[in-house]
CSV table of C-alpha atoms in Angstrom, one decimal:
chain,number,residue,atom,x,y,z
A,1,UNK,CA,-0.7,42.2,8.9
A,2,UNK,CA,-0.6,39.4,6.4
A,3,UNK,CA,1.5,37.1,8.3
A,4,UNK,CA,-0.6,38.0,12.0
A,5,UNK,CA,-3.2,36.6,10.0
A,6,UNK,CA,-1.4,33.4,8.9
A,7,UNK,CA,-0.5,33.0,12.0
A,8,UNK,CA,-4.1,33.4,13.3
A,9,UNK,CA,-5.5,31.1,10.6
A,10,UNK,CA,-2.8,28.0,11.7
A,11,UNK,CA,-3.8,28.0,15.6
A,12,UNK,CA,-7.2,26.7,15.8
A,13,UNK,CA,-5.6,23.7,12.9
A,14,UNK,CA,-3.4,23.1,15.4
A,15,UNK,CA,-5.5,22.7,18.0
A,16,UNK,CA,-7.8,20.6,16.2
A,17,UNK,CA,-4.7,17.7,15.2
A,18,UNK,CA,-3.9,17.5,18.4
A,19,UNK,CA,-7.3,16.7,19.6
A,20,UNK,CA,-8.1,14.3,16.9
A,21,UNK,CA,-6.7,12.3,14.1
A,22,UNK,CA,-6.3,14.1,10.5
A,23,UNK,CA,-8.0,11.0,8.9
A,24,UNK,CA,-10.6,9.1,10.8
A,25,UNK,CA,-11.2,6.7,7.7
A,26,UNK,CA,-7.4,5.4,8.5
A,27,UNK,CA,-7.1,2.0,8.9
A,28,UNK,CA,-3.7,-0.1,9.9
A,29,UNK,CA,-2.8,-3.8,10.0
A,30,UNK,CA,0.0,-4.9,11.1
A,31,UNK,CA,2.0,-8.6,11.2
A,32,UNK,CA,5.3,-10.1,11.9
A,33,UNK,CA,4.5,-13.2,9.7
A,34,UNK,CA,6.9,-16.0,10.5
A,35,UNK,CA,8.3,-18.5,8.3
A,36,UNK,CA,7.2,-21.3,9.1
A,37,UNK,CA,3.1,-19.7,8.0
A,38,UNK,CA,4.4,-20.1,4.4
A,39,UNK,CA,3.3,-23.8,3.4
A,40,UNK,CA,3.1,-26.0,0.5
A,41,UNK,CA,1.0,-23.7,-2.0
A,42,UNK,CA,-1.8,-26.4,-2.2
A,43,UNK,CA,-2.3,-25.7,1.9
A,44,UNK,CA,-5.4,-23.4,2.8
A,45,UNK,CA,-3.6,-20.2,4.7
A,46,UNK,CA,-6.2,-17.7,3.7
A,47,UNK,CA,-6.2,-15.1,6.3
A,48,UNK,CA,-9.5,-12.4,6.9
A,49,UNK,CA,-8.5,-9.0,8.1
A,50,UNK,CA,-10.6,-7.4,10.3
A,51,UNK,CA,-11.8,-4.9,8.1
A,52,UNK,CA,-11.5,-4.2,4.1
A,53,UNK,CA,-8.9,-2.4,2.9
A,54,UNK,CA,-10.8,0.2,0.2
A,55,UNK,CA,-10.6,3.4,-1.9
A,56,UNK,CA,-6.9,4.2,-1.4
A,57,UNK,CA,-4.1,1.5,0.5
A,58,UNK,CA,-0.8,0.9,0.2
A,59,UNK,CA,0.8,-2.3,1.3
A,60,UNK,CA,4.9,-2.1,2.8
A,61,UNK,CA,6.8,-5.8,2.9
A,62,UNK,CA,10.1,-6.5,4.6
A,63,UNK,CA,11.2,-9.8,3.6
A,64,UNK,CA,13.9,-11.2,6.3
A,65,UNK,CA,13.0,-14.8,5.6
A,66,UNK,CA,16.0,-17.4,4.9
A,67,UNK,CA,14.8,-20.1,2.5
A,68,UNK,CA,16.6,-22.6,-0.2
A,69,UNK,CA,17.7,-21.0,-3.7
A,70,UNK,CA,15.3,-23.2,-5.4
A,71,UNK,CA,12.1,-22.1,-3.1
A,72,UNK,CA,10.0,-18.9,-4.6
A,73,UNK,CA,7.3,-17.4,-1.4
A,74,UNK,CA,4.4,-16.1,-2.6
A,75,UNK,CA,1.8,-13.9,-1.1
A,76,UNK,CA,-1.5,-13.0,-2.3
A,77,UNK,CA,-4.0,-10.1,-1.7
A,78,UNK,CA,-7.5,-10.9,-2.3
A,79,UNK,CA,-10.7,-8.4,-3.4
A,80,UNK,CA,-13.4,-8.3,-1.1
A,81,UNK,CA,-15.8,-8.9,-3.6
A,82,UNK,CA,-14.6,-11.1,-5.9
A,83,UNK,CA,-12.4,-13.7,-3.9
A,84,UNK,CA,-10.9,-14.9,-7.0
A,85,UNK,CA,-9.6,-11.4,-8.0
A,86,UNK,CA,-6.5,-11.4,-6.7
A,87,UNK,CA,-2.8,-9.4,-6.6
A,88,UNK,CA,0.6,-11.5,-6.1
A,89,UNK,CA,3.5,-10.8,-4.8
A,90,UNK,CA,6.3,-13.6,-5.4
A,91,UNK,CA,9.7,-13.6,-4.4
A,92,UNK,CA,13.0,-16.0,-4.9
A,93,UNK,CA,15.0,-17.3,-2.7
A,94,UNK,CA,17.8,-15.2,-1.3
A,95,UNK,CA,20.5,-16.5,-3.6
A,96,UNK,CA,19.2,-14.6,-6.8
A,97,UNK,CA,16.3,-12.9,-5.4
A,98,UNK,CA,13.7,-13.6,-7.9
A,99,UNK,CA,10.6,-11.0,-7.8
A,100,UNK,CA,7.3,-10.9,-9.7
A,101,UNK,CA,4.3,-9.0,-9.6
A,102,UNK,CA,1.0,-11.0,-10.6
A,103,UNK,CA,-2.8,-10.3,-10.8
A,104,UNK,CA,-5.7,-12.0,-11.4
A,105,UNK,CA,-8.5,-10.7,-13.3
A,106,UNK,CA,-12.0,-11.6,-14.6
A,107,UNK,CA,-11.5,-9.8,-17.7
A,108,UNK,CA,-8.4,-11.3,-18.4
A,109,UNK,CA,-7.5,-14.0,-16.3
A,110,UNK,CA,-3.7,-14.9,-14.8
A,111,UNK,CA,-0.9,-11.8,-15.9
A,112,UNK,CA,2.7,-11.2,-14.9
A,113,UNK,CA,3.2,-7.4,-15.6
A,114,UNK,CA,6.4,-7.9,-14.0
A,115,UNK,CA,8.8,-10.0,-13.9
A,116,UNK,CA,12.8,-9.8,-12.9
A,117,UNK,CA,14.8,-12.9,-12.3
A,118,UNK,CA,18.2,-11.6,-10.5
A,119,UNK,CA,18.3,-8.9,-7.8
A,120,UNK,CA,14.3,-8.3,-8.0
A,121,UNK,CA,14.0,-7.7,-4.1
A,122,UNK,CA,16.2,-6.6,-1.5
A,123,UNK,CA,16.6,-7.7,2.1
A,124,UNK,CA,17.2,-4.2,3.7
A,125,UNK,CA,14.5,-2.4,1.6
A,126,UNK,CA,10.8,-2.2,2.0
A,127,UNK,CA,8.7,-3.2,-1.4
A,128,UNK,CA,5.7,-1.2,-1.6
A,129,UNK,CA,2.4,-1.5,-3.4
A,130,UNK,CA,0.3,1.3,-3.8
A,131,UNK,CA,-3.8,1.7,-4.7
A,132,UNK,CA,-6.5,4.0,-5.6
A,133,UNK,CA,-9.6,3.7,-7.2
A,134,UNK,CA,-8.1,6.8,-9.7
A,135,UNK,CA,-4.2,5.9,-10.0
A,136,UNK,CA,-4.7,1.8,-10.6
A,137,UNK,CA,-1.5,-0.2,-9.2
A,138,UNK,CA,1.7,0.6,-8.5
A,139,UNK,CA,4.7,-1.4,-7.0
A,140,UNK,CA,8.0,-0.5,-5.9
A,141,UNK,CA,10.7,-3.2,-5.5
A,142,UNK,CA,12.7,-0.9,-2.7
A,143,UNK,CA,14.9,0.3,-5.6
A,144,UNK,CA,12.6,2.0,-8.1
A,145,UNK,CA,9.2,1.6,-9.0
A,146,UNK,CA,8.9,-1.4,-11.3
A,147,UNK,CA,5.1,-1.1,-12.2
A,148,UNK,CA,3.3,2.1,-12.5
A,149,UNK,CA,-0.4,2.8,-12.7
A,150,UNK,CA,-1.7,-1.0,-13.8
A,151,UNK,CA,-5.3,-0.8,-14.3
A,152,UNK,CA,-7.0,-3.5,-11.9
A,153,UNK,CA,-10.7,-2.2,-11.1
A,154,UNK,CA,-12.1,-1.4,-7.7
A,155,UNK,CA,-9.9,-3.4,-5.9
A,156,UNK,CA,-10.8,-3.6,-1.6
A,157,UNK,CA,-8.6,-6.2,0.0
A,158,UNK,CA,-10.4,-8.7,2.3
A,159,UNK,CA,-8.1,-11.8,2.5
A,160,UNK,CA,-4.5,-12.3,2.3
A,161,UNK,CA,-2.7,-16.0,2.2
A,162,UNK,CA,0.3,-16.9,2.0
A,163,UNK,CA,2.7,-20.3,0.3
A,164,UNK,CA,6.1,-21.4,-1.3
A,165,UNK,CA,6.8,-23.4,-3.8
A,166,UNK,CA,9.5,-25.2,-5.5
A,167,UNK,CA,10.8,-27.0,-8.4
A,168,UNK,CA,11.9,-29.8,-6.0
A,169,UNK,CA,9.3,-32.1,-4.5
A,170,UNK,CA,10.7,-30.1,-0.8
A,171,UNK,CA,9.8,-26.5,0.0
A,172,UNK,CA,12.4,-25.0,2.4
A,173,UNK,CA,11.8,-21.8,4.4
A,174,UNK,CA,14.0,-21.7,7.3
A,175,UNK,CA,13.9,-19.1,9.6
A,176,UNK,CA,13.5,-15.4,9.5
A,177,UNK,CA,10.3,-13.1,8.8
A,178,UNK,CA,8.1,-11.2,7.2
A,179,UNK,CA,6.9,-7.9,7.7
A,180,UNK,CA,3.6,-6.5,6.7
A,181,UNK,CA,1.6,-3.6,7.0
A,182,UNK,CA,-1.3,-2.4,5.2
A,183,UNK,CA,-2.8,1.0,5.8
A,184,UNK,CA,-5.6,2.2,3.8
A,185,UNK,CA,-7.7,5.3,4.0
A,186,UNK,CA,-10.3,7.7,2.1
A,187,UNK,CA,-8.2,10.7,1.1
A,188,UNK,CA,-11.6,12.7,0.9
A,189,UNK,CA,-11.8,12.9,4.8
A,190,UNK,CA,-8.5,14.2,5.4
A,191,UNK,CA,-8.9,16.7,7.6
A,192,UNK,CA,-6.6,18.7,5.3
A,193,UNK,CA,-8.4,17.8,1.9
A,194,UNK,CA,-10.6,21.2,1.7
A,195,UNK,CA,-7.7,22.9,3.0
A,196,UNK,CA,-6.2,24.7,-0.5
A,197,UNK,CA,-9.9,26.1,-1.0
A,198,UNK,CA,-10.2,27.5,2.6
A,199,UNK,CA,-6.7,29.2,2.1
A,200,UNK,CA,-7.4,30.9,-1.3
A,201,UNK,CA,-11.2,32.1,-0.1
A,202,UNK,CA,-9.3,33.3,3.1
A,203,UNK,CA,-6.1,35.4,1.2
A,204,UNK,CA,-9.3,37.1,-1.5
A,205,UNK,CA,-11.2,38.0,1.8
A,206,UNK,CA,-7.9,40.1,3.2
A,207,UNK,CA,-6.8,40.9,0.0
A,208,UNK,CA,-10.4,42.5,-0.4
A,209,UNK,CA,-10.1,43.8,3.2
A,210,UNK,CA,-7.1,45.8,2.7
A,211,UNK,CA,-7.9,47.2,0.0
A,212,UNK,CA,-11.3,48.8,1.7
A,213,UNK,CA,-8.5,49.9,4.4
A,214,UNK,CA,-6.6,51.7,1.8
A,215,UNK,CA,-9.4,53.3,0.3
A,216,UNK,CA,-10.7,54.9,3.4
A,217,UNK,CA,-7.3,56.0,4.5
């Protein structure tokens, strides 16, 4: 009888995800960034997205680019309400494959939390940032995660842009790509987010059912 009701209870759910989407709050952005968009750092490339990133995001990169040894690409994310407030992302060309993770603060200005100078990034392998208001930041390299739960504020991203730079007076990206997607969302209107409480309240209510069945049998 137990499992008839299961059954019963998982129908209309169903129903309901295939009529709608389990988070309306969800929000993607998408972009096949090509090389030639990263210019000398003193360039404005400051790119609006069409709506801020808030409450819980996570950012995914693919970096296919091919650029000198000596050329380091950077790409920032910027807060909506504090354009100054800022994360980086920074990686090396492909020979050693420097990668760093930056962030700029109010409180405390310009920080490197990480930092890895051979074999920080990898061309196959997605790096992934992740956000929320509770957890802080965290970043995974496509290996392992490199920084865990980094306290940064309320952070809603508005603005990205993007550069290189180099220790030569030439910056040299040559071909290739980047990929990037940003999805964001508030976990709160996940269709699914009450779901544990419905699902205890429903196994007490046959639970107190049955036992009125035994009782009068």
């Amino acid at each position: 009888m137990i499992c008839y009701f299961f059954i019963l209870l998982l129908i209309p759910i169903c129903l309901a995800n295939g009529q709608e989407q389990l988070n309306p709050s969800l929000m993607i952005y998408e972009k096949d960034i090509q090389y030639w968009n990263f210019k000398h750092q003193d360039e404005d490339t400051k790119i609006k997205l069409d709506a801020p990133h808030s409450i819980s995001w996570q950012i995914s990169l693919l970096n296919n680019l091919v650029y000198d040894a000596d050329t380091d690409t950077i790409i920032r994310f910027y807060d909506e309400n504090n354009e100054n407030k800022f994360i980086e992302i920074g990686m090396g060309g492909n020979e050693k494959n420097k990668f760093w993770v930056g962030v700029w603060l109010p409180e405390h200005q310009y920080l490197i939390p990480y930092k890895k100078l051979n074999r920080g990034w990898f061309e196959d392998k997605n790096i992934i940032i992740t956000y929320s208001e509770r957890s802080g930041l965290t970043v995974n390299n496509g290996e392992r995660i490199v920084l865990y739960n980094l306290d940064i504020g309320k952070f809603s991203i508005l603005y990205y842009d993007l550069s290189a730079t180099s220790n030569n007076s030439v910056t040299n990206v040559k071909s290739g790509s980047m990929k990037l997607e940003i999805m964001s969302g508030d976990p709160a209107k996940n269709q699914f987010h009450l779901f544990p409480f419905y699902l205890v309240g429903s196994i007490g209510c046959m639970m107190v059912l049955l036992l009125l069945i035994k009782k009068r049998s």
